[in-house]
Each structure stands twice: as C-alpha cells, then as structure tokens.
Backbone as ProteinMPNN parsed JSONL, in Angstrom:
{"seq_chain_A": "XXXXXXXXXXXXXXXXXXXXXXXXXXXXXXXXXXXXXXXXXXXXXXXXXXXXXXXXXXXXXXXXXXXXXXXXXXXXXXXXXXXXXXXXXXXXXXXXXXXXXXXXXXXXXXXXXXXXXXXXXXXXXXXXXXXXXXXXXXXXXXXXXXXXXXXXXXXXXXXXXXXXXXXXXXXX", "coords_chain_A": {"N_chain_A": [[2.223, 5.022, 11.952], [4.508, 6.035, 13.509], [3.814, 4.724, 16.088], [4.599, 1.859, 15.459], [7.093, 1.628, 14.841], [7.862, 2.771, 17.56], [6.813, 0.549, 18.877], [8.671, -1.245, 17.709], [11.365, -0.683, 18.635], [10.916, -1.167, 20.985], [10.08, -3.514, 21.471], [11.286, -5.343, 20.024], [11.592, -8.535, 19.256], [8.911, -9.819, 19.565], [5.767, -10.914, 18.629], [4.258, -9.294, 15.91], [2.624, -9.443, 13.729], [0.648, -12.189, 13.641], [-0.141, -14.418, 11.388], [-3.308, -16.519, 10.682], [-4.193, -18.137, 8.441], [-1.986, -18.84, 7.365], [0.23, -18.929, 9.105], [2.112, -17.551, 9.506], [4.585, -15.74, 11.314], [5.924, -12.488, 12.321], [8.003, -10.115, 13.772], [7.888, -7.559, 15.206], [10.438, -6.102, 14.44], [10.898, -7.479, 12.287], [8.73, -6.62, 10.823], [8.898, -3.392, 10.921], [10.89, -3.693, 9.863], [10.111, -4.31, 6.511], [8.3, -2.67, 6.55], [9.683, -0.025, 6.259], [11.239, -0.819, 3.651], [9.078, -1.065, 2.398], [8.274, 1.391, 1.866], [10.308, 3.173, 1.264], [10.623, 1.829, -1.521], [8.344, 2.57, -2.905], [8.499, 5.729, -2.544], [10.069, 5.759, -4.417], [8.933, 4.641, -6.66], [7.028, 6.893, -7.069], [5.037, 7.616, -4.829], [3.934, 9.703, -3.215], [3.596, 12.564, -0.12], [0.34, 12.91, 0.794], [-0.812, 11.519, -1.329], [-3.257, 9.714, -2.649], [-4.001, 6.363, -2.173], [-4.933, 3.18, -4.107], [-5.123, 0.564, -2.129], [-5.354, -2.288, -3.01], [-4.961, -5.465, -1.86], [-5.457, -8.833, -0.952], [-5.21, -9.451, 2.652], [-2.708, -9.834, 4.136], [1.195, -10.335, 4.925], [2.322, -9.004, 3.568], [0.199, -7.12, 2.608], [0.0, -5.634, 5.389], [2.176, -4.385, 5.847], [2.503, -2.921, 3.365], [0.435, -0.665, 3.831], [1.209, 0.687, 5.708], [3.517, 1.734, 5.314], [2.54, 3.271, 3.332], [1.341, 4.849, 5.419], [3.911, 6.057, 6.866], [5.194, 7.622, 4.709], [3.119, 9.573, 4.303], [0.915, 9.186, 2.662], [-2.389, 8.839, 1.432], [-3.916, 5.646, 2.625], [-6.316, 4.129, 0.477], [-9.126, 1.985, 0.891], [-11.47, -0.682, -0.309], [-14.229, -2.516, -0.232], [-14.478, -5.452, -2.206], [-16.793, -6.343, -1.731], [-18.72, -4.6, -2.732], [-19.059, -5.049, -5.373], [-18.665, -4.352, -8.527], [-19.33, -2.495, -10.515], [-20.489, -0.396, -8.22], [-18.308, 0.125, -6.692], [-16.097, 1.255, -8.658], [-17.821, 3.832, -8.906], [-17.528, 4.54, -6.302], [-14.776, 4.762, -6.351], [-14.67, 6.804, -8.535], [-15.132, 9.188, -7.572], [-13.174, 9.345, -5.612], [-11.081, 9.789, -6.896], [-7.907, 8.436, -7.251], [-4.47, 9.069, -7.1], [-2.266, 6.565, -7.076], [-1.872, 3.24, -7.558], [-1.883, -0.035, -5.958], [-2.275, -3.389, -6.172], [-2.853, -6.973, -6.769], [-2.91, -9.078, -9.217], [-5.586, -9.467, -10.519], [-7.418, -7.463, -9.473], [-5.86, -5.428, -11.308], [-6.948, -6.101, -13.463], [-9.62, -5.466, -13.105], [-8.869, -2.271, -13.436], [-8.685, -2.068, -15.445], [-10.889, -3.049, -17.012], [-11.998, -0.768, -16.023], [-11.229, 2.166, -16.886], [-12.043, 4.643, -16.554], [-12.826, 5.117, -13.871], [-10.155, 5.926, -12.688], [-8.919, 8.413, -13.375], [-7.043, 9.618, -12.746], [-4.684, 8.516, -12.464], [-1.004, 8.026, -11.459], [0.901, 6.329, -10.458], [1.205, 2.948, -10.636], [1.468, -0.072, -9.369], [1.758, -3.841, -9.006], [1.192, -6.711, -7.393], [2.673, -9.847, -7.506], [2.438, -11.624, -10.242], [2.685, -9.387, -12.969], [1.17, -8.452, -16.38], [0.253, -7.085, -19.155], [0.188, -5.085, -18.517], [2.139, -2.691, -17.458], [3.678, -0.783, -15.103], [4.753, -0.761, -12.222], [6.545, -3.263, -10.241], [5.662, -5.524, -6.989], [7.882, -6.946, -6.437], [9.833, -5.431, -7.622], [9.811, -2.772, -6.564], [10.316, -4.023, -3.697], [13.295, -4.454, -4.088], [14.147, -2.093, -4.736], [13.316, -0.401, -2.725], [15.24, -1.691, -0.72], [18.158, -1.772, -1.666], [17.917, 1.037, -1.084], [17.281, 1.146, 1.318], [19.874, 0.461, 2.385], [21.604, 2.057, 1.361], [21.205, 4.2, 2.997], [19.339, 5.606, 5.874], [16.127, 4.981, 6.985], [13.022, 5.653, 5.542], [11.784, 8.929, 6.968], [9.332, 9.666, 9.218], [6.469, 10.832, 7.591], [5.124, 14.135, 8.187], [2.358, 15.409, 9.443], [-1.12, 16.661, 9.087], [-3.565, 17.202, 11.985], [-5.731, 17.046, 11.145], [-5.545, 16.541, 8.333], [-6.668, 14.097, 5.932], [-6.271, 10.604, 6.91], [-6.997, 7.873, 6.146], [-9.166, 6.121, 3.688], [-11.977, 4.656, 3.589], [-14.301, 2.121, 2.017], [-16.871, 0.016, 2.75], [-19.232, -2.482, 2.575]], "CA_chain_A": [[3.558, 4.614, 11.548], [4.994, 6.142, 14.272], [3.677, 3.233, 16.999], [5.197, 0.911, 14.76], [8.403, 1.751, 14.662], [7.791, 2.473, 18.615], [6.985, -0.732, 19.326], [10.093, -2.014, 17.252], [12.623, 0.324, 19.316], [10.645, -1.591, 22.442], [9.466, -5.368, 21.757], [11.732, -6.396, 18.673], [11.551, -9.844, 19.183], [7.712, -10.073, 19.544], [5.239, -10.726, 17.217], [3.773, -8.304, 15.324], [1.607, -9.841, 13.136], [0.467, -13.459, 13.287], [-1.19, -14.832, 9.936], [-3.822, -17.556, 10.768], [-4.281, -19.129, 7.803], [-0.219, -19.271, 6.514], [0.952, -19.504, 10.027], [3.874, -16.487, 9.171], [4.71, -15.051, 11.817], [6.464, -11.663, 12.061], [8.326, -9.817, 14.879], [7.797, -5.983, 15.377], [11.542, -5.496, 14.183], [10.823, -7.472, 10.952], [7.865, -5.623, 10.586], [9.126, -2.024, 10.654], [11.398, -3.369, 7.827], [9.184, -4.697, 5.64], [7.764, -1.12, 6.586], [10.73, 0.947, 5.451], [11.434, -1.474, 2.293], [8.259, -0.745, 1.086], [8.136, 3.075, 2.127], [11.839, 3.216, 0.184], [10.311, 1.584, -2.6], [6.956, 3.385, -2.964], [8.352, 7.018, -2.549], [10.974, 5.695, -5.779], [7.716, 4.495, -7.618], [6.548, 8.454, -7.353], [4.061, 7.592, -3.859], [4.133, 11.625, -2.34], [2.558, 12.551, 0.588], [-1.171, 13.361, 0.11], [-1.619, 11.081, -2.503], [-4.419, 8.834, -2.414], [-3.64, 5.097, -3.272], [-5.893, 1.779, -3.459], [-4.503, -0.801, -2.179], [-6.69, -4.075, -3.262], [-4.682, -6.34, -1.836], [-5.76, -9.442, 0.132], [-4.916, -9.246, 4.241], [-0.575, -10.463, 4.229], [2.238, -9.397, 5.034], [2.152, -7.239, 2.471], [-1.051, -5.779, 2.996], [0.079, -4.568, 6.041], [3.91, -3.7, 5.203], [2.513, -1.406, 2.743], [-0.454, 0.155, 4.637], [1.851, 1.283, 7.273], [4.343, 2.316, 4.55], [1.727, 4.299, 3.042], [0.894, 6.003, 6.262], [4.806, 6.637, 7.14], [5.054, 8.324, 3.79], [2.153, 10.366, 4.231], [0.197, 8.686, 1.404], [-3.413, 7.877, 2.116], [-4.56, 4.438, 1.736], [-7.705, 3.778, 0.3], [-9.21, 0.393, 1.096], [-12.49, -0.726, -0.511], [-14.828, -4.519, 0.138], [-14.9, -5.952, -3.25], [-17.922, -7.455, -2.21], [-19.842, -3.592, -3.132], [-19.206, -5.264, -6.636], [-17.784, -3.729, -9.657], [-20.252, -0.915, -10.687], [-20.35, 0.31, -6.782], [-16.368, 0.025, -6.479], [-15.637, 2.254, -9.592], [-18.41, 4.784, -8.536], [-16.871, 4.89, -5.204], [-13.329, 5.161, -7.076], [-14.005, 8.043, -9.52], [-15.243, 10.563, -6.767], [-11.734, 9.33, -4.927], [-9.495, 10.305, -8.294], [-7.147, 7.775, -6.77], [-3.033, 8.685, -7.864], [-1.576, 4.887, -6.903], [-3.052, 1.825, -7.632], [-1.217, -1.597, -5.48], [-2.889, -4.536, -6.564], [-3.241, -7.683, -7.345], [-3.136, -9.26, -10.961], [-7.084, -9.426, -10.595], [-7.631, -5.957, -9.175], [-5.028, -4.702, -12.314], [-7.495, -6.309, -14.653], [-10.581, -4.419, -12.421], [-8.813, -1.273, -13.218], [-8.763, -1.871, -16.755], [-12.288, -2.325, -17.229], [-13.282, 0.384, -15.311], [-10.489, 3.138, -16.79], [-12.678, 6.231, -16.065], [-12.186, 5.373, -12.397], [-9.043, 6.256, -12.464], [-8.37, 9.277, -14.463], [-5.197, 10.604, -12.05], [-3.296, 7.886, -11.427], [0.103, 8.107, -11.819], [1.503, 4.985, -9.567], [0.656, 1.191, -10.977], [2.286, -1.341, -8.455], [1.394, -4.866, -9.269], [1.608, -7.397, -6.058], [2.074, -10.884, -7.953], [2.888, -11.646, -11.701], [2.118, -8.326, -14.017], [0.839, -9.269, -17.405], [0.841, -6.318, -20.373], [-0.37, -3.265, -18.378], [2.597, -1.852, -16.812], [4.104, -0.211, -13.801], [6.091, -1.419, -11.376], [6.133, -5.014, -9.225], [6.14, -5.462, -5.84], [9.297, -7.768, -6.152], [10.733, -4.494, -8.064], [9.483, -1.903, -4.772], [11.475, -4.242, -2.272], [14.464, -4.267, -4.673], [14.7, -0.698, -4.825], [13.629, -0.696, -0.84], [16.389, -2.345, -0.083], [18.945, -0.919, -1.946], [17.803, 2.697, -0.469], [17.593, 1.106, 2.854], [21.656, 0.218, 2.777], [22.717, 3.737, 1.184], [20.611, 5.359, 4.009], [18.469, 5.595, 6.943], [14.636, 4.425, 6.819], [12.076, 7.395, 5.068], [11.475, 9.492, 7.95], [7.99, 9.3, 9.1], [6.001, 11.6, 7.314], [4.922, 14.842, 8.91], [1.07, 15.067, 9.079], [-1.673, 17.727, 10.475], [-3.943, 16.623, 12.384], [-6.775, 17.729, 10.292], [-5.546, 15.77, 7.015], [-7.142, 12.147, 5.845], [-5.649, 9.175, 7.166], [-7.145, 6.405, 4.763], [-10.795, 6.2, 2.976], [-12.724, 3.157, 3.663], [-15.548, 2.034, 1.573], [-17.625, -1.12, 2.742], [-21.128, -2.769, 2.119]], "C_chain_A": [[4.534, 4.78, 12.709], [4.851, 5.042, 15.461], [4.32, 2.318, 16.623], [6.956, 0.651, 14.684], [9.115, 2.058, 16.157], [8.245, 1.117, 19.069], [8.027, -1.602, 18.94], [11.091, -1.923, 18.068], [12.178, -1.145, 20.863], [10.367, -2.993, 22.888], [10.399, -5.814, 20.07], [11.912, -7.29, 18.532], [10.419, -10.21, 19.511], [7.121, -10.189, 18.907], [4.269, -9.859, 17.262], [2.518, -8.32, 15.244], [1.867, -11.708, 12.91], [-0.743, -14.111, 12.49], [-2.024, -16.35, 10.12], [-3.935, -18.897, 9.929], [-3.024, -19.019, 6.877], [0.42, -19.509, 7.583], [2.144, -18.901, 10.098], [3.339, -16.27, 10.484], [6.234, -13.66, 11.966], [6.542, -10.589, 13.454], [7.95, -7.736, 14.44], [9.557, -5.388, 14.551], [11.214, -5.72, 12.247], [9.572, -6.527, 10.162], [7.504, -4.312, 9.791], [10.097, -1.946, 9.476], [11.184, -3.575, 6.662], [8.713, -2.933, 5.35], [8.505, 0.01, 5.554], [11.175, 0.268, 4.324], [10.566, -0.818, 1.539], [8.093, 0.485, 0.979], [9.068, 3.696, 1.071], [11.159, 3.189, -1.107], [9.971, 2.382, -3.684], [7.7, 4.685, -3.238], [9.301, 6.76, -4.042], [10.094, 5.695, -6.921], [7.17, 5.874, -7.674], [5.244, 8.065, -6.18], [4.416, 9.271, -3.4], [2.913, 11.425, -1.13], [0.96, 13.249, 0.013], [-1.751, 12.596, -0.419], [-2.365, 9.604, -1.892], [-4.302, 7.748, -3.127], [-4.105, 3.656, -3.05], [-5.014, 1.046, -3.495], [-5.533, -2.01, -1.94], [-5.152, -4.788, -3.113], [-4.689, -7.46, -0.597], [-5.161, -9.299, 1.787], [-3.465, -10.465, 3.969], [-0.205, -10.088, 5.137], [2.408, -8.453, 4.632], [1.579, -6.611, 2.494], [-0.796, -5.177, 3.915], [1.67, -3.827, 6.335], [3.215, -2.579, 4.436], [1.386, -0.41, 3.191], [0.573, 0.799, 5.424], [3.193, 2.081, 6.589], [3.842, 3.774, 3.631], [1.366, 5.878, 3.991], [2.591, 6.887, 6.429], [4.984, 8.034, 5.842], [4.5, 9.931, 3.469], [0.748, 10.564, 3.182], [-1.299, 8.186, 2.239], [-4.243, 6.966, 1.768], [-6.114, 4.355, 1.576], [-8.352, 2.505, 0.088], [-10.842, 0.433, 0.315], [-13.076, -2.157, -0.834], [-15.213, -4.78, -1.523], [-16.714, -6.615, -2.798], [-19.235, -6.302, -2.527], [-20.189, -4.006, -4.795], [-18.761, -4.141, -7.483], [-17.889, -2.322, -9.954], [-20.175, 0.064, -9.704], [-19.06, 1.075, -6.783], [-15.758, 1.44, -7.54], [-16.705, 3.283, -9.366], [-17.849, 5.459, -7.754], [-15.151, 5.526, -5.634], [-12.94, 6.089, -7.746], [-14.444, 9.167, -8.463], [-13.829, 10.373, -5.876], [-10.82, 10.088, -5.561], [-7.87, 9.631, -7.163], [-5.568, 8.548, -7.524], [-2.258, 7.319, -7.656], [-2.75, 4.119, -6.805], [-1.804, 0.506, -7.192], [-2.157, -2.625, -5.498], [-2.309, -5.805, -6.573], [-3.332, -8.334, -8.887], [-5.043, -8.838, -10.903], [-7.583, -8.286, -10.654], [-7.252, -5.351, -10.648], [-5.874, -5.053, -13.602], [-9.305, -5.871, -14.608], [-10.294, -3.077, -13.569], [-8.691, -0.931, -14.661], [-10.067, -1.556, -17.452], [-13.01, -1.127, -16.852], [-12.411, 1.596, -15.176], [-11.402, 4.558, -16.002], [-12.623, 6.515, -14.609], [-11.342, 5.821, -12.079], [-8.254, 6.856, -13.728], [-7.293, 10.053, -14.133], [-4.314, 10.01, -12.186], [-2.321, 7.637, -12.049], [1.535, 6.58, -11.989], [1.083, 3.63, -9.901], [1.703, 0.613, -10.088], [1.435, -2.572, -8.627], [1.905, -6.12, -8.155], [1.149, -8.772, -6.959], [2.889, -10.528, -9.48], [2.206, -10.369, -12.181], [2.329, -9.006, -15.55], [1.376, -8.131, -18.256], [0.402, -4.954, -19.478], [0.504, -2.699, -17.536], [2.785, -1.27, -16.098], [5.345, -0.946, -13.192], [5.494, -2.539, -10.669], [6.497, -4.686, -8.01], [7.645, -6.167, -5.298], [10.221, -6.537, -6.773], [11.001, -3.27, -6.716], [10.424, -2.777, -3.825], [12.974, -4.255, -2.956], [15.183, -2.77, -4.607], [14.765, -0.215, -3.192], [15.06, -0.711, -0.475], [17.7, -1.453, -0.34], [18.919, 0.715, -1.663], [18.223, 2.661, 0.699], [19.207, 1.239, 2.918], [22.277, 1.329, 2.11], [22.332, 4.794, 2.334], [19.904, 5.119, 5.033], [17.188, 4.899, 6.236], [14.04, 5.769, 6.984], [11.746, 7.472, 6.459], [9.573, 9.527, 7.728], [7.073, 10.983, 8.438], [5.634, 12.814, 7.896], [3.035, 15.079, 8.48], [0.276, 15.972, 10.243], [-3.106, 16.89, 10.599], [-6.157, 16.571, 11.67], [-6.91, 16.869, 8.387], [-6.0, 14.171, 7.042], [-6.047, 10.925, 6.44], [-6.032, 8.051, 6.423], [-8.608, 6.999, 4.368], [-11.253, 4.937, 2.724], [-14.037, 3.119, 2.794], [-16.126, 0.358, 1.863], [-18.867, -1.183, 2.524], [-21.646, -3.135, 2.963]], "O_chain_A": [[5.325, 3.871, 12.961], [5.899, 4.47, 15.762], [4.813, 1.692, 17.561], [7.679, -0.33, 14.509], [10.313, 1.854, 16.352], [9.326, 0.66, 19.441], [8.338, -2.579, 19.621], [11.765, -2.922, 18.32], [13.007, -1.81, 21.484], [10.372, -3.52, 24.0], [9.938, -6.566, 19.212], [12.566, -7.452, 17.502], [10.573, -11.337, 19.982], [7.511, -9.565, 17.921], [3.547, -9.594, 18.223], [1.61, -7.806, 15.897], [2.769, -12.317, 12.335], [-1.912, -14.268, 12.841], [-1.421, -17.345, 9.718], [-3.859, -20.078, 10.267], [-3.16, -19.123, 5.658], [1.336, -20.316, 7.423], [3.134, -19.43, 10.604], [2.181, -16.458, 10.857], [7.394, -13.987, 11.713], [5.543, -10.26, 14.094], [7.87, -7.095, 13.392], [9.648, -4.221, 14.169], [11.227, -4.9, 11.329], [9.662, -5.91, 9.1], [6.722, -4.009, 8.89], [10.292, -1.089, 8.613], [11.892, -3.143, 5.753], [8.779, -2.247, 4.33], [8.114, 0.617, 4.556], [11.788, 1.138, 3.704], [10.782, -0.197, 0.498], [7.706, 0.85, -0.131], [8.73, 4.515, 0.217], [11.042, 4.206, -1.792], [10.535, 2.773, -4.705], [7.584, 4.93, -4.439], [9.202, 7.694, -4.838], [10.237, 6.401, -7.919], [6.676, 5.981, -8.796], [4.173, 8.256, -6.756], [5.592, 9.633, -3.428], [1.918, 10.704, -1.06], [0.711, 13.914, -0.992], [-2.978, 12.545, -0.343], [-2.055, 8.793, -1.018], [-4.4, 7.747, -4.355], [-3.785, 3.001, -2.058], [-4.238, 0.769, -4.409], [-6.206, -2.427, -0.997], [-4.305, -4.718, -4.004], [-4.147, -7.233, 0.485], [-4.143, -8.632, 1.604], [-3.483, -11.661, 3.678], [-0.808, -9.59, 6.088], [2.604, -7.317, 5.062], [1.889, -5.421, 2.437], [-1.152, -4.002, 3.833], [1.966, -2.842, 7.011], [3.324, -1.412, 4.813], [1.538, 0.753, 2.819], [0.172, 1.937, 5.67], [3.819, 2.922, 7.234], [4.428, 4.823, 3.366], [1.219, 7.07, 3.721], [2.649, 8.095, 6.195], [4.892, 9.225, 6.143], [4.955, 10.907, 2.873], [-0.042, 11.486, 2.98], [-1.392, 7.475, 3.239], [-5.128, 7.1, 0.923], [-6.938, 4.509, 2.477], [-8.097, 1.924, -0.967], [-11.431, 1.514, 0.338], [-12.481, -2.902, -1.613], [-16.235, -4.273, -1.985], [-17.523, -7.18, -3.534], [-20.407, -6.671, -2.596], [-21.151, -3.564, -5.424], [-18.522, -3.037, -6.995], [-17.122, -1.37, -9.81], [-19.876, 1.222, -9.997], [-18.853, 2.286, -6.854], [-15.111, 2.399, -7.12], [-16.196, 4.163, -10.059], [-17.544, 6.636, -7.951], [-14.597, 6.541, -5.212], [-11.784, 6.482, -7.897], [-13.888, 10.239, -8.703], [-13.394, 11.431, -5.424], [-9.981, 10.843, -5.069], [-7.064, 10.329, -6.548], [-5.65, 8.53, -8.752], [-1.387, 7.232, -8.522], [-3.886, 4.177, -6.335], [-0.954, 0.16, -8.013], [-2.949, -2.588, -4.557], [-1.096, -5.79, -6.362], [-4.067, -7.714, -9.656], [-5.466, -7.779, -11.365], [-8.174, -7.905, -11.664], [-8.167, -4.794, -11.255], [-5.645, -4.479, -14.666], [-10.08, -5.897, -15.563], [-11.144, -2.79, -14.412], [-8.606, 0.224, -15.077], [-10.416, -0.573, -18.106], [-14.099, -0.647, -17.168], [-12.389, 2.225, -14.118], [-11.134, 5.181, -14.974], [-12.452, 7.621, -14.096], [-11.444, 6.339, -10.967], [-7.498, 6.386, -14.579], [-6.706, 10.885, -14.825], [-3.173, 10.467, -12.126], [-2.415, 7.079, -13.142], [2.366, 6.134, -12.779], [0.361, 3.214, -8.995], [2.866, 0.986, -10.243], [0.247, -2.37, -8.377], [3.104, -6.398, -8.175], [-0.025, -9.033, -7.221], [3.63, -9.589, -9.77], [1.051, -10.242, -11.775], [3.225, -9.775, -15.899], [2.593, -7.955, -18.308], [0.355, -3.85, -20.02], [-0.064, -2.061, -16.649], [1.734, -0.635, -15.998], [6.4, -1.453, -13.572], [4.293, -2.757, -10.51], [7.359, -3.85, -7.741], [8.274, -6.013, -4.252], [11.407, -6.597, -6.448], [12.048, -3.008, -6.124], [11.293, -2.175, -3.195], [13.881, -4.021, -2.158], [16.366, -2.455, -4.472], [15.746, 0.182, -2.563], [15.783, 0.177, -0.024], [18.197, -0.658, 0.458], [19.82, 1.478, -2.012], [19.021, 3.407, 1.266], [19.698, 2.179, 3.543], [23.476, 1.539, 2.298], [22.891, 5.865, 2.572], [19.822, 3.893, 5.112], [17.237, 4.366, 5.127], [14.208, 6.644, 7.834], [11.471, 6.486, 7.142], [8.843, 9.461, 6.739], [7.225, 12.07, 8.994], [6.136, 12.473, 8.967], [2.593, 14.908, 7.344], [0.518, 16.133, 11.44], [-3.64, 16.189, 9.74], [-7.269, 16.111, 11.929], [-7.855, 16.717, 7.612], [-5.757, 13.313, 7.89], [-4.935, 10.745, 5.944], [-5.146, 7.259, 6.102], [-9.052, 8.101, 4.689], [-10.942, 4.245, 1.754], [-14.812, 4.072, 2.875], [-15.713, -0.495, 1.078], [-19.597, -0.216, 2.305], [-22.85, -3.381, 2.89]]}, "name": "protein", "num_of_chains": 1, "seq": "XXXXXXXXXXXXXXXXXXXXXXXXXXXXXXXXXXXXXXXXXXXXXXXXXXXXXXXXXXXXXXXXXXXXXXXXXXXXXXXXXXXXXXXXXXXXXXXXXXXXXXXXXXXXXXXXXXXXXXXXXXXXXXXXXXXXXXXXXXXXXXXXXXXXXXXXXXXXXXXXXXXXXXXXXXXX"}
C-alpha cells in the first residue's frame, strides 16, 4: 500500500493500471483514490485489520482498488482460482474462517450454498447488483468512501509486523 501511494506522490500522471480487454486506463494518482475510497468505505463496512476477506472478484479496477485497500487497512486478502471448483473452494474456505466476503452476484450465490464455509463472517460487500442476501454494495463503499474522504485525510496505511499474513492464495 505504501508503494502505491509512493508512486502517486512521484508519477501522478502515469499509468497505473492498463486494462487490456476494456482499454481503462488509470493514472497512479487515480489509483491511490480509488485506493482510499475503498479503504474509507471498507473500514465503515466493519473491514479491521487482521481480518481475513475473499475477494472473488474478476481482475478490474476494482479488483485492484480494493486489494490494495485491503492491504492499506491491514485486512488480508484472500484470493482463490474458481477453477479448484466448488467442493475444493469451500474446503479451502472453512479452514480460512474468512470475516469479509467482496464479491460478485455469482460468488454471493457460491457463498450461499456453501454456508458452513463461512461461519465468521461478519462483512458481505456485493460488487454488482445484490439480490435478497444482504450487506453492503460496492456503489454503497465508494459513497461512504467518498464522503469520509472530504471530512478527512485518506485511512492511514495500516501498521503491520513483519511476521503477519499478507494475503492467502489458493490455486489449482
């Protein structure tokens, strides 16, 4: 998180991140505020440091606005390849005891079938239309973002030892 917000201070008119197949592109300044929107958001939604939170959601903007929002935080993301399949995925998920779940409508209807995976979690964020299962939206997270950002600074970057998790990957 910290590089990120580096590289803002130092190249803010560069790009960041350039999306192949949408053709966004995004400067290191817009970046770090996407960053602190969703960091704002997230810590309003109840994200804390420590806590462990899947984010299923395809490779964006967003996917990596809130990865990097996650890390500032001190939250650690947990990424995992749908393609271990369902059974795998929720195996892998209940020895995690995930507290946040950022999704996807699809993912949010994953996490239904497969409650026992997720017997902690506190945090529902829904990236996309939310149907009947509740939480919060990602169009609600940059709303509240925002409005944090303009009463205040941008969440200070987490403090973090060097000894604690940084994310939890699971692929096939």
């Amino acid at each position: 998180a910290l590089r990120v917000r580096t590289a803002a201070q130092r190249y803010a008119d560069k790009p960041a991140i350039i999306l192949a197949a949408t053709g966004a592109v995004l400067t290191f300044r817009a970046l770090q505020h996407e960053i602190d929107v969703c960091a704002a958001g997230l810590a309003t939604e109840g994200v804390r440091p420590g806590d462990r939170v899947l984010l299923f959601v395809p490779p964006s903007v967003e996917f990596f606005a809130l990865t990097f929002a996650l890390f500032q935080l001190g939250a650690v993301p947990v990424l995992i390849d749908p393609g271990l399949g369902a059974t795998q995925m929720a195996r892998c998920l209940t020895a995690v005891h995930v507290e946040g779940f950022i999704g996807v409508p699809r993912a949010h209807v994953f996490r239904l079938l497969y409650r026992r995976a997720f017997d902690v979690l506190r945090v529902r964020v829904t990236v996309g239309r939310r149907w009947g299962w509740g939480g919060g939206t990602m169009a609600g997270v940059r709303r509240t973002g925002a409005r944090r950002l303009a009463a205040a600074d941008a969440p200070p970057i987490a403090t973090t030892n060097a000894d604690d998790p940084a994310a939890i990957l699971f692929t096939s």
